[in-house]
mmCIF file of C-alpha atoms and ligand atoms in Angstrom:
data_model
loop_
_atom_site.group_PDB
_atom_site.id
_atom_site.type_symbol
_atom_site.label_atom_id
_atom_site.label_comp_id
_atom_site.label_asym_id
_atom_site.label_seq_id
_atom_site.Cartn_x
_atom_site.Cartn_y
_atom_site.Cartn_z
ATOM 1 C CA MET W 164 264.178 301.977 40.808
ATOM 2 C CA GLU W 165 264.970 305.304 39.191
ATOM 3 C CA ARG W 166 268.634 305.555 38.187
ATOM 4 C CA ILE W 167 269.414 309.238 37.950
ATOM 5 C CA LEU W 168 272.555 310.934 36.664
ATOM 6 C CA LEU W 169 272.732 314.388 38.277
ATOM 7 C CA THR W 170 274.879 317.319 37.173
ATOM 8 C CA GLY W 171 275.520 320.177 39.601
ATOM 9 C CA GLY W 172 275.358 317.901 42.660
ATOM 10 C CA THR W 173 278.106 319.884 44.428
ATOM 11 C CA GLY W 174 276.013 323.068 44.121
ATOM 12 C CA PHE W 175 273.321 324.629 46.277
ATOM 13 C CA VAL W 176 270.207 323.284 44.552
ATOM 14 C CA GLY W 177 271.905 320.097 43.315
ATOM 15 C CA GLY W 178 272.982 319.060 46.804
ATOM 16 C CA ASN W 179 269.437 319.352 48.092
ATOM 17 C CA VAL W 180 268.131 317.468 45.069
ATOM 18 C CA ALA W 181 270.697 314.689 45.570
ATOM 19 C CA ALA W 182 269.758 314.390 49.243
ATOM 20 C CA VAL W 183 266.011 314.212 48.590
ATOM 21 C CA LEU W 184 266.308 311.769 45.693
ATOM 22 C CA THR W 185 268.649 309.493 47.625
ATOM 23 C CA ALA W 186 266.438 309.543 50.719
ATOM 24 C CA ALA W 187 263.515 308.540 48.492
ATOM 25 C CA GLY W 188 265.410 305.471 47.321
ATOM 26 C CA ALA W 189 266.557 306.645 43.895
ATOM 27 C CA ASP W 190 269.964 305.482 42.680
ATOM 28 C CA VAL W 191 271.796 308.776 42.161
ATOM 29 C CA LEU W 192 275.197 309.306 40.562
ATOM 30 C CA CYS W 193 276.609 312.841 40.563
ATOM 31 C CA ALA W 194 278.602 313.806 37.467
ATOM 32 C CA VAL W 195 281.210 316.192 38.907
ATOM 33 C CA ARG W 196 284.095 318.096 37.358
ATOM 34 C CA ARG W 197 286.526 317.663 40.271
ATOM 35 C CA ASP W 198 286.998 315.352 43.241
ATOM 36 C CA PRO W 199 284.455 316.664 45.774
ATOM 37 C CA GLY W 200 286.427 315.299 48.713
ATOM 38 C CA PRO W 201 285.942 312.526 51.247
ATOM 39 C CA THR W 202 282.928 314.027 53.005
ATOM 40 C CA PHE W 203 280.820 314.387 49.863
ATOM 41 C CA PRO W 204 277.721 312.323 50.769
ATOM 42 C CA TRP W 205 276.646 310.917 47.427
ATOM 43 C CA ARG W 206 278.157 308.665 44.749
ATOM 44 C CA TRP W 207 280.079 310.617 42.159
ATOM 45 C CA ARG W 208 281.938 310.187 38.916
ATOM 46 C CA LEU W 209 284.451 312.586 37.389
ATOM 47 C CA THR W 210 282.889 313.699 34.113
ATOM 48 C CA ASP W 211 283.959 316.402 31.683
ATOM 49 C CA LEU W 212 280.630 317.865 30.560
ATOM 50 C CA GLY W 213 282.521 319.592 27.743
ATOM 51 C CA ASP W 214 283.275 316.255 26.103
ATOM 52 C CA PRO W 215 280.300 314.529 24.422
ATOM 53 C CA SER W 216 281.837 311.066 24.751
ATOM 54 C CA GLU W 217 282.358 311.599 28.494
ATOM 55 C CA VAL W 218 278.738 312.588 29.020
ATOM 56 C CA THR W 219 277.611 309.584 26.995
ATOM 57 C CA ALA W 220 279.890 307.310 29.019
ATOM 58 C CA ALA W 221 278.493 308.629 32.306
ATOM 59 C CA VAL W 222 274.879 308.046 31.241
ATOM 60 C CA HIS W 223 275.747 304.594 29.942
ATOM 61 C CA GLU W 224 277.817 303.465 32.935
ATOM 62 C CA HIS W 225 275.045 304.418 35.347
ATOM 63 C CA ASP W 226 272.484 302.862 32.994
ATOM 64 C CA ALA W 227 270.546 306.057 33.718
ATOM 65 C CA THR W 228 266.773 306.108 33.351
ATOM 66 C CA SER W 229 266.939 309.892 33.618
ATOM 67 C CA VAL W 230 269.433 312.738 33.662
ATOM 68 C CA LEU W 231 268.836 315.833 35.767
ATOM 69 C CA HIS W 232 270.905 318.717 34.426
ATOM 70 C CA LEU W 233 271.496 321.379 37.079
ATOM 71 C CA ALA W 234 275.146 322.352 36.474
ATOM 72 C CA ILE W 235 275.534 326.039 35.832
ATOM 73 C CA ASP W 236 278.302 328.556 35.311
ATOM 74 C CA ASN W 237 276.887 330.973 37.872
ATOM 75 C CA ASP W 238 279.024 334.000 36.978
ATOM 76 C CA LEU W 239 276.795 336.565 35.263
ATOM 77 C CA LEU W 240 279.669 338.968 34.630
ATOM 78 C CA GLY W 241 281.768 336.127 33.239
ATOM 79 C CA LEU W 242 279.054 335.481 30.656
ATOM 80 C CA TYR W 243 279.457 339.057 29.425
ATOM 81 C CA ARG W 244 283.268 338.805 29.435
ATOM 82 C CA ASP W 245 283.289 335.690 27.255
ATOM 83 C CA ARG W 246 279.953 335.173 25.508
ATOM 84 C CA ARG W 247 281.105 332.221 23.429
ATOM 85 C CA ALA W 248 282.332 330.290 26.453
ATOM 86 C CA GLY W 249 279.106 331.190 28.255
ATOM 87 C CA PHE W 250 276.991 329.988 25.356
ATOM 88 C CA ASP W 251 278.814 326.670 25.344
ATOM 89 C CA ALA W 252 278.600 326.306 29.128
ATOM 90 C CA TYR W 253 274.831 326.696 28.944
ATOM 91 C CA VAL W 254 273.479 325.761 25.531
ATOM 92 C CA GLY W 255 276.290 323.514 24.281
ATOM 93 C CA MET W 256 276.396 321.576 27.545
ATOM 94 C CA THR W 257 272.640 321.106 27.554
ATOM 95 C CA ARG W 258 272.848 319.792 24.007
ATOM 96 C CA ARG W 259 275.555 317.291 24.995
ATOM 97 C CA VAL W 260 273.435 316.116 27.931
ATOM 98 C CA VAL W 261 270.329 315.753 25.765
ATOM 99 C CA ASP W 262 272.190 313.830 23.047
ATOM 100 C CA ALA W 263 273.697 311.445 25.603
ATOM 101 C CA ALA W 264 270.305 310.876 27.224
ATOM 102 C CA ASN W 265 268.650 310.296 23.854
ATOM 103 C CA ALA W 266 271.274 307.709 22.920
ATOM 104 C CA HIS W 267 270.469 305.775 26.099
ATOM 105 C CA GLY W 268 266.704 306.233 26.076
ATOM 106 C CA ALA W 269 266.846 308.331 29.246
ATOM 107 C CA LEU W 270 264.517 311.159 30.222
ATOM 108 C CA VAL W 271 266.057 314.634 30.604
ATOM 109 C CA GLY W 272 265.059 317.084 33.336
ATOM 110 C CA TYR W 273 266.524 320.565 32.904
ATOM 111 C CA LEU W 274 266.471 323.117 35.707
ATOM 112 C CA SER W 275 265.706 326.578 34.383
ATOM 113 C CA THR W 276 264.818 329.900 35.907
ATOM 114 C CA ASP W 277 262.141 332.560 36.337
ATOM 115 C CA TRP W 278 264.694 334.972 34.831
ATOM 116 C CA VAL W 279 263.756 333.780 31.327
ATOM 117 C CA PHE W 280 260.946 336.350 31.674
ATOM 118 C CA ASP W 281 261.247 340.117 31.466
ATOM 119 C CA GLY W 282 259.692 340.759 34.862
ATOM 120 C CA THR W 283 256.752 342.805 33.613
ATOM 121 C CA GLY W 284 254.189 340.073 34.244
ATOM 122 C CA HIS W 285 252.747 338.716 37.467
ATOM 123 C CA GLN W 286 252.288 335.022 38.249
ATOM 124 C CA VAL W 287 253.133 334.142 34.666
ATOM 125 C CA ASP W 288 252.066 330.655 33.539
ATOM 126 C CA GLU W 289 253.989 327.937 31.727
ATOM 127 C CA ASP W 290 252.788 328.930 28.235
ATOM 128 C CA GLU W 291 254.049 332.518 28.324
ATOM 129 C CA PRO W 292 256.852 333.022 25.750
ATOM 130 C CA ALA W 293 260.203 333.915 27.290
ATOM 131 C CA ASN W 294 261.614 337.424 26.932
ATOM 132 C CA PRO W 295 264.903 337.494 28.855
ATOM 133 C CA LEU W 296 266.615 340.751 29.799
ATOM 134 C CA ASN W 297 270.173 339.521 30.249
ATOM 135 C CA LEU W 298 272.609 336.870 28.994
ATOM 136 C CA TYR W 299 271.879 334.488 31.864
ATOM 137 C CA GLY W 300 268.162 334.514 31.078
ATOM 138 C CA MET W 301 268.810 334.269 27.351
ATOM 139 C CA PHE W 302 271.201 331.310 27.596
ATOM 140 C CA LYS W 303 268.754 329.567 29.942
ATOM 141 C CA ALA W 304 265.898 330.190 27.479
ATOM 142 C CA PHE W 305 268.008 328.813 24.601
ATOM 143 C CA SER W 306 268.859 325.769 26.726
ATOM 144 C CA GLU W 307 265.169 325.240 27.460
ATOM 145 C CA ARG W 308 264.511 325.089 23.726
ATOM 146 C CA VAL W 309 267.250 322.492 23.287
ATOM 147 C CA VAL W 310 265.471 320.242 25.774
ATOM 148 C CA LEU W 311 261.971 320.915 24.469
ATOM 149 C CA ASP W 312 262.885 320.472 20.797
ATOM 150 C CA ARG W 313 265.703 317.911 20.898
ATOM 151 C CA ALA W 314 265.097 315.544 23.812
ATOM 152 C CA ASP W 315 263.196 312.388 22.923
ATOM 153 C CA ALA W 316 261.733 312.579 26.430
ATOM 154 C CA GLY W 317 262.184 315.398 28.867
ATOM 155 C CA PHE W 318 260.950 318.448 30.693
ATOM 156 C CA VAL W 319 262.051 321.926 31.709
ATOM 157 C CA ALA W 320 261.512 322.874 35.350
ATOM 158 C CA ARG W 321 261.668 326.614 35.977
ATOM 159 C CA VAL W 322 262.455 327.544 39.564
ATOM 160 C CA GLY W 323 262.923 330.887 41.274
ATOM 161 C CA GLY W 324 263.280 332.455 44.700
ATOM 162 C CA VAL W 325 265.101 329.332 45.879
ATOM 163 C CA GLN W 326 265.608 329.118 49.646
ATOM 164 C CA GLY W 327 267.589 326.609 51.652
ATOM 165 C CA ARG W 328 270.939 325.475 52.976
ATOM 166 C CA HIS W 329 273.979 324.628 50.901
ATOM 167 C CA LEU W 330 274.461 321.057 52.095
ATOM 168 C CA THR W 331 278.081 320.603 51.066
ATOM 169 C CA GLN W 332 279.264 324.111 51.945
ATOM 170 C CA PRO W 333 277.314 324.791 55.159
ATOM 171 C CA ALA W 334 279.823 327.405 56.314
ATOM 172 C CA ALA W 335 279.597 329.473 53.128
ATOM 173 C CA PRO W 336 278.332 333.005 53.856
ATOM 174 C CA ARG W 337 274.677 333.498 53.002
ATOM 175 C CA GLN W 338 274.096 336.981 51.689
ATOM 176 C CA GLN W 339 271.306 338.932 50.115
ATOM 177 C CA ASP W 340 271.862 339.549 46.414
ATOM 178 C CA CYS W 341 269.948 341.069 43.508
ATOM 179 C CA GLY W 342 267.981 337.848 43.093
ATOM 180 C CA PHE W 343 266.055 336.025 45.827
ATOM 181 C CA GLY W 344 268.497 333.153 46.410
ATOM 182 C CA TYR W 345 269.611 332.710 50.065
ATOM 183 C CA PHE W 346 267.471 335.718 51.096
ATOM 184 C CA VAL W 347 265.661 333.963 53.952
ATOM 185 C CA LEU W 348 268.670 332.396 55.648
ATOM 186 C CA ALA W 349 270.752 335.552 55.204
ATOM 187 C CA LEU W 350 268.016 337.365 57.108
ATOM 188 C CA VAL W 351 267.697 334.598 59.717
ATOM 189 C CA ASP W 352 271.470 334.632 60.278
ATOM 190 C CA ALA W 353 271.511 338.405 60.847
ATOM 191 C CA LEU W 354 268.441 338.683 63.066
ATOM 192 C CA SER W 355 269.428 335.647 65.132
ATOM 193 C CA ARG W 356 272.641 337.500 65.988
ATOM 194 C CA GLY W 357 270.583 340.567 66.971
ATOM 195 C CA GLU W 358 271.817 342.492 63.928
ATOM 196 C CA ARG W 359 269.679 344.748 61.770
ATOM 197 C CA PHE W 360 268.852 343.592 58.208
ATOM 198 C CA THR W 361 268.202 346.015 55.377
ATOM 199 C CA VAL W 362 265.777 344.611 52.809
ATOM 200 C CA TRP W 363 266.778 345.985 49.429
ATOM 201 C CA GLU W 364 263.870 347.696 47.714
ATOM 202 C CA ASP W 365 264.807 348.818 44.263
ATOM 203 C CA PRO W 366 262.996 348.824 40.917
ATOM 204 C CA ASP W 367 266.184 347.654 39.172
ATOM 205 C CA ILE W 368 266.468 344.302 40.947
ATOM 206 C CA ASN W 369 264.330 341.192 41.321
ATOM 207 C CA GLY W 370 261.586 342.494 43.600
ATOM 208 C CA VAL W 371 258.819 339.869 43.459
ATOM 209 C CA ALA W 372 259.127 336.081 43.211
ATOM 210 C CA SER W 373 257.382 332.809 44.130
ATOM 211 C CA PRO W 374 259.779 331.298 46.687
ATOM 212 C CA VAL W 375 260.322 327.569 46.932
ATOM 213 C CA THR W 376 262.743 325.536 49.011
ATOM 214 C CA ALA W 377 265.586 323.683 47.335
ATOM 215 C CA SER W 378 264.494 320.418 48.947
ATOM 216 C CA GLU W 379 260.937 320.880 47.653
ATOM 217 C CA ILE W 380 262.442 321.252 44.186
ATOM 218 C CA GLY W 381 264.089 317.855 44.712
ATOM 219 C CA ALA W 382 260.800 316.191 45.655
ATOM 220 C CA ARG W 383 258.988 317.722 42.681
ATOM 221 C CA LEU W 384 261.736 316.783 40.225
ATOM 222 C CA LEU W 385 261.392 313.201 41.389
ATOM 223 C CA ARG W 386 257.627 313.401 40.891
ATOM 224 C CA ALA W 387 258.216 314.791 37.398
ATOM 225 C CA ILE W 388 260.517 311.862 36.622
ATOM 226 C CA GLU W 389 258.039 309.353 38.012
ATOM 227 C CA VAL W 390 255.173 310.649 35.861
ATOM 228 C CA ARG W 391 257.513 311.033 32.860
ATOM 229 C CA ALA W 392 256.620 314.700 32.563
ATOM 230 C CA ASP W 393 257.218 316.677 29.407
ATOM 231 C CA GLY W 394 257.049 320.341 28.421
ATOM 232 C CA VAL W 395 257.504 323.276 30.785
ATOM 233 C CA LEU W 396 256.889 322.988 34.515
ATOM 234 C CA HIS W 397 256.907 325.819 37.057
ATOM 235 C CA VAL W 398 258.384 324.402 40.244
ATOM 236 C CA VAL W 399 257.759 327.288 42.617
ATOM 237 C CA GLY W 400 255.678 328.176 45.651
ATOM 238 C CA ALA W 401 252.047 329.267 45.553
ATOM 239 C CA ASP W 402 252.609 332.836 46.781
ATOM 240 C CA ALA W 403 254.027 335.799 44.878
ATOM 241 C CA VAL W 404 255.818 337.931 47.475
ATOM 242 C CA THR W 405 257.909 341.078 47.577
ATOM 243 C CA ARG W 406 261.237 341.033 49.364
ATOM 244 C CA ARG W 407 259.626 342.937 52.230
ATOM 245 C CA GLU W 408 256.728 340.462 52.484
ATOM 246 C CA LEU W 409 259.161 337.553 52.474
ATOM 247 C CA ALA W 410 261.193 339.223 55.220
ATOM 248 C CA GLU W 411 258.093 339.771 57.371
ATOM 249 C CA ALA W 412 256.839 336.216 56.846
ATOM 250 C CA THR W 413 260.307 334.931 57.817
ATOM 251 C CA CYS W 414 260.235 336.906 61.075
ATOM 252 C CA GLU W 415 256.807 335.459 61.840
ATOM 253 C CA VAL W 416 257.715 331.834 61.121
ATOM 254 C CA PHE W 417 261.211 331.916 62.688
ATOM 255 C CA ASP W 418 260.076 333.964 65.744
ATOM 256 C CA LEU W 419 262.441 336.816 64.947
ATOM 257 C CA ASP W 420 262.044 340.496 65.800
ATOM 258 C CA PRO W 421 260.626 342.420 62.806
ATOM 259 C CA ALA W 422 261.764 345.674 64.444
ATOM 260 C CA LEU W 423 265.277 344.725 63.249
ATOM 261 C CA LEU W 424 264.127 344.982 59.612
ATOM 262 C CA GLY W 425 264.737 348.096 57.577
ATOM 263 C CA THR W 426 264.505 348.899 53.894
ATOM 264 C CA GLY W 427 266.979 350.616 51.618
ATOM 265 C CA PRO W 428 268.416 350.715 48.120
ATOM 266 C CA VAL W 429 270.917 348.193 46.822
ATOM 267 C CA PRO W 430 274.482 349.154 47.840
ATOM 268 C CA ASP W 431 276.332 350.419 44.771
ATOM 269 C CA ASP W 432 278.973 347.682 44.924
ATOM 270 C CA GLU W 433 276.253 345.006 44.877
ATOM 271 C CA ARG W 434 274.583 346.232 41.694
ATOM 272 C CA LEU W 435 275.023 344.102 38.596
ATOM 273 C CA PRO W 436 275.823 345.879 35.331
ATOM 274 C CA ALA W 437 273.069 344.024 33.501
ATOM 275 C CA PRO W 438 269.315 344.530 33.461
ATOM 276 C CA MET W 439 267.250 342.128 35.514
ATOM 277 C CA PRO W 440 263.556 341.287 35.739
ATOM 278 C CA PHE W 441 261.526 342.856 38.585
ATOM 279 C CA ASP W 442 258.480 340.606 39.025
ATOM 280 C CA THR W 443 259.391 336.991 38.291
ATOM 281 C CA SER W 444 256.473 335.396 40.085
ATOM 282 C CA LEU W 445 255.132 332.310 38.325
ATOM 283 C CA SER W 446 251.862 330.414 38.348
ATOM 284 C CA THR W 447 251.563 326.674 37.988
ATOM 285 C CA PRO W 448 248.305 325.601 36.280
ATOM 286 C CA ARG W 449 249.918 323.060 33.939
ATOM 287 C CA THR W 450 252.439 321.862 36.524
ATOM 288 C CA THR W 451 249.748 321.201 39.130
ATOM 289 C CA GLU W 452 247.913 319.084 36.598
ATOM 290 C CA VAL W 453 250.964 317.177 35.343
ATOM 291 C CA LEU W 454 252.438 316.471 38.784
ATOM 292 C CA GLY W 455 249.087 316.044 40.518
ATOM 293 C CA ILE W 456 250.200 318.264 43.403
ATOM 294 C CA ALA W 457 249.542 321.926 44.120
ATOM 295 C CA PRO W 458 252.349 324.253 45.231
ATOM 296 C CA TYR W 459 252.767 325.161 48.900
ATOM 297 C CA GLY W 460 252.345 328.628 50.380
ATOM 298 C CA VAL W 461 255.272 330.658 51.583
ATOM 299 C CA ARG W 462 254.588 330.209 55.304
ATOM 300 C CA GLU W 463 254.365 326.409 55.037
ATOM 301 C CA GLN W 464 257.662 326.374 53.184
ATOM 302 C CA LEU W 465 259.318 328.681 55.681
ATOM 303 C CA GLY W 466 258.128 326.297 58.410
ATOM 304 C CA ALA W 467 259.771 323.422 56.549
ATOM 305 C CA LEU W 468 262.951 325.458 56.172
ATOM 306 C CA ARG W 469 262.980 326.144 59.905
ATOM 307 C CA ARG W 470 262.754 322.381 60.512
ATOM 308 C CA GLU W 471 265.671 321.907 58.112
ATOM 309 C CA LEU W 472 267.779 324.310 60.177
ATOM 310 C CA GLU W 473 266.785 322.590 63.417
ATOM 311 C CA THR W 474 267.256 319.002 62.228
ATOM 312 C CA GLY W 475 270.011 319.418 59.642
ATOM 313 C CA GLU W 476 267.906 317.322 57.261
ATOM 314 C CA PRO W 477 266.124 318.390 54.048
ATOM 315 C CA CYS W 478 262.379 318.597 54.769
ATOM 316 C CA PRO W 479 260.426 318.729 51.515
ATOM 317 C CA LEU W 480 256.684 319.100 52.000
ATOM 318 C CA THR W 481 255.916 316.821 49.081
ATOM 319 C CA THR W 482 256.459 313.200 49.990
ATOM 320 C CA PRO W 483 258.209 311.410 47.169
ATOM 321 C CA ALA W 484 256.366 308.211 46.335
ATOM 322 C CA GLY W 485 257.408 305.081 44.584
ATOM 323 C CA ALA W 486 261.043 305.957 43.871
ATOM 324 C CA ALA W 487 262.293 302.668 45.210
ATOM 325 C CA THR W 488 259.650 300.491 43.596
HETATM 326 N N1 LIG V 247 269.926 329.258 43.240
HETATM 327 C C1 LIG V 247 268.871 329.883 42.754
HETATM 328 O O1 LIG V 247 268.291 330.757 43.406
HETATM 329 C C2 LIG V 247 268.339 329.504 41.383
HETATM 330 C C3 LIG V 247 267.275 330.234 40.846
HETATM 331 C C4 LIG V 247 266.784 329.894 39.586
HETATM 332 C C5 LIG V 247 267.357 328.829 38.884
HETATM 333 N N2 LIG V 247 268.404 328.163 39.420
HETATM 334 C C6 LIG V 247 268.982 327.065 38.632
HETATM 335 O O2 LIG V 247 269.346 326.005 39.479
HETATM 336 C C7 LIG V 247 270.494 325.333 38.949
HETATM 337 C C8 LIG V 247 271.527 325.159 40.040
HETATM 338 O O3 LIG V 247 271.899 326.428 40.540
HETATM 339 P P1 LIG V 247 272.684 326.593 41.918
HETATM 340 O O4 LIG V 247 272.237 327.857 42.541
HETATM 341 O O5 LIG V 247 272.598 325.332 42.701
HETATM 342 O O6 LIG V 247 274.169 326.783 41.394
HETATM 343 P P2 LIG V 247 275.570 326.636 42.153
HETATM 344 O O7 LIG V 247 275.373 326.507 43.634
HETATM 345 O O8 LIG V 247 276.441 327.712 41.647
HETATM 346 O O9 LIG V 247 276.104 325.230 41.627
HETATM 347 C C9 LIG V 247 276.547 325.106 40.307
HETATM 348 C C10 LIG V 247 276.897 323.655 40.056
HETATM 349 O O10 LIG V 247 277.253 323.497 38.688
HETATM 350 C C11 LIG V 247 278.530 322.880 38.630
HETATM 351 N N3 LIG V 247 279.239 323.293 37.416
HETATM 352 C C12 LIG V 247 279.446 324.557 36.978
HETATM 353 N N4 LIG V 247 280.140 324.533 35.827
HETATM 354 C C13 LIG V 247 280.364 323.228 35.525
HETATM 355 C C14 LIG V 247 281.038 322.558 34.480
HETATM 356 N N5 LIG V 247 281.638 323.226 33.485
HETATM 357 N N6 LIG V 247 281.066 321.199 34.497
HETATM 358 C C15 LIG V 247 280.483 320.518 35.504
HETATM 359 N N7 LIG V 247 279.832 321.090 36.533
HETATM 360 C C16 LIG V 247 279.784 322.438 36.540
HETATM 361 C C17 LIG V 247 279.234 323.326 39.905
HETATM 362 O O11 LIG V 247 280.338 322.494 40.168
HETATM 363 P P3 LIG V 247 281.566 322.959 41.125
HETATM 364 O O12 LIG V 247 281.092 322.674 42.534
HETATM 365 O O13 LIG V 247 282.682 322.104 40.700
HETATM 366 O O14 LIG V 247 281.789 324.427 40.893
HETATM 367 C C18 LIG V 247 278.088 323.171 40.891
HETATM 368 O O15 LIG V 247 277.883 321.825 41.218
HETATM 369 C C19 LIG V 247 270.944 326.168 37.758
HETATM 370 O O16 LIG V 247 270.508 325.552 36.582
HETATM 371 C C20 LIG V 247 270.270 327.497 37.945
HETATM 372 O O17 LIG V 247 270.004 328.134 36.724
HETATM 373 C C21 LIG V 247 268.905 328.470 40.648
#
């Protein structure tokens, strides 16, 4: 059985990953920084990821065979306000996780982002050197290098255009932002209420990506652990889509009225005072080979997401195999 220590389990992607791993029979322990409350569905342990001995203790106590590091300080402006704290929250924390995993012989899986690229490419593959435009992308790229150069065993999984439900904060508002996160369900929420939805079209924001569901990320991370993957993986969908194309595909798959869609610029108060990549679509030649599974198209994934909304359960398209054996 895989024994997995997971950071970021109270977050959007981490919750989906915890759910998929647990359903597949993996023994998951979430390293959390505060008591997540009585309804939190998975096993947890208070762990200060700023303290190397605490991280080591968590890996050791769980006798972890792998550590999935998803925790993130998701405040882009905060990174600019305090660069040193931001550097430690990304790069220093990743180093502490890698050192603890190395000491226990555990594999490290690090979740990274399509924002390590400058957005001038299209369907960029795993071997393309990073060229981040902002501090978030740069700290993620530095953290990738920590894993690639320092982990005795480990991989970097870049994701982007992540769609899904926040499992532990289901009531949290889902809004369009300058990235692709939450885009689909923000649109579904609005159109289901009969409201109009303005798709932001703007050369200064993330305009093209390769969407993937958060639960599919969970299934593919488990596959990566099972095959003891190394190097860089691109854990994304097969299709590179614009925001407009994603909106239209969502209307089609969720049976919503496309006449309620409009396009417009980003509202001024939603702009971020940092440059961001436009086309962050990724291709997956190495990942398909390493994992032995091809990525799914956007419509198949939207169908799975619709089933998630209807059933309340994560519905990854990839069936995890062998986790409990
Ligand atoms: N969402 C996307 O669209 C997207 C796209 C590309 C890449 N990613 C990557 O996916 C990963 C997860 O992102 P997300 O969207 O799920 O983020 P999120 O919803 O903001 O969750 C962040 C998680 O990190 C935890 N965390 C933050 N600072 C911490 C600290 N100092 N110590 C311990 N835990 C800490 C949070 O704990 P609390 O609950 O206590 O705050 C939470 O569990 C990140 O590595 C991110 O770069 C996400």
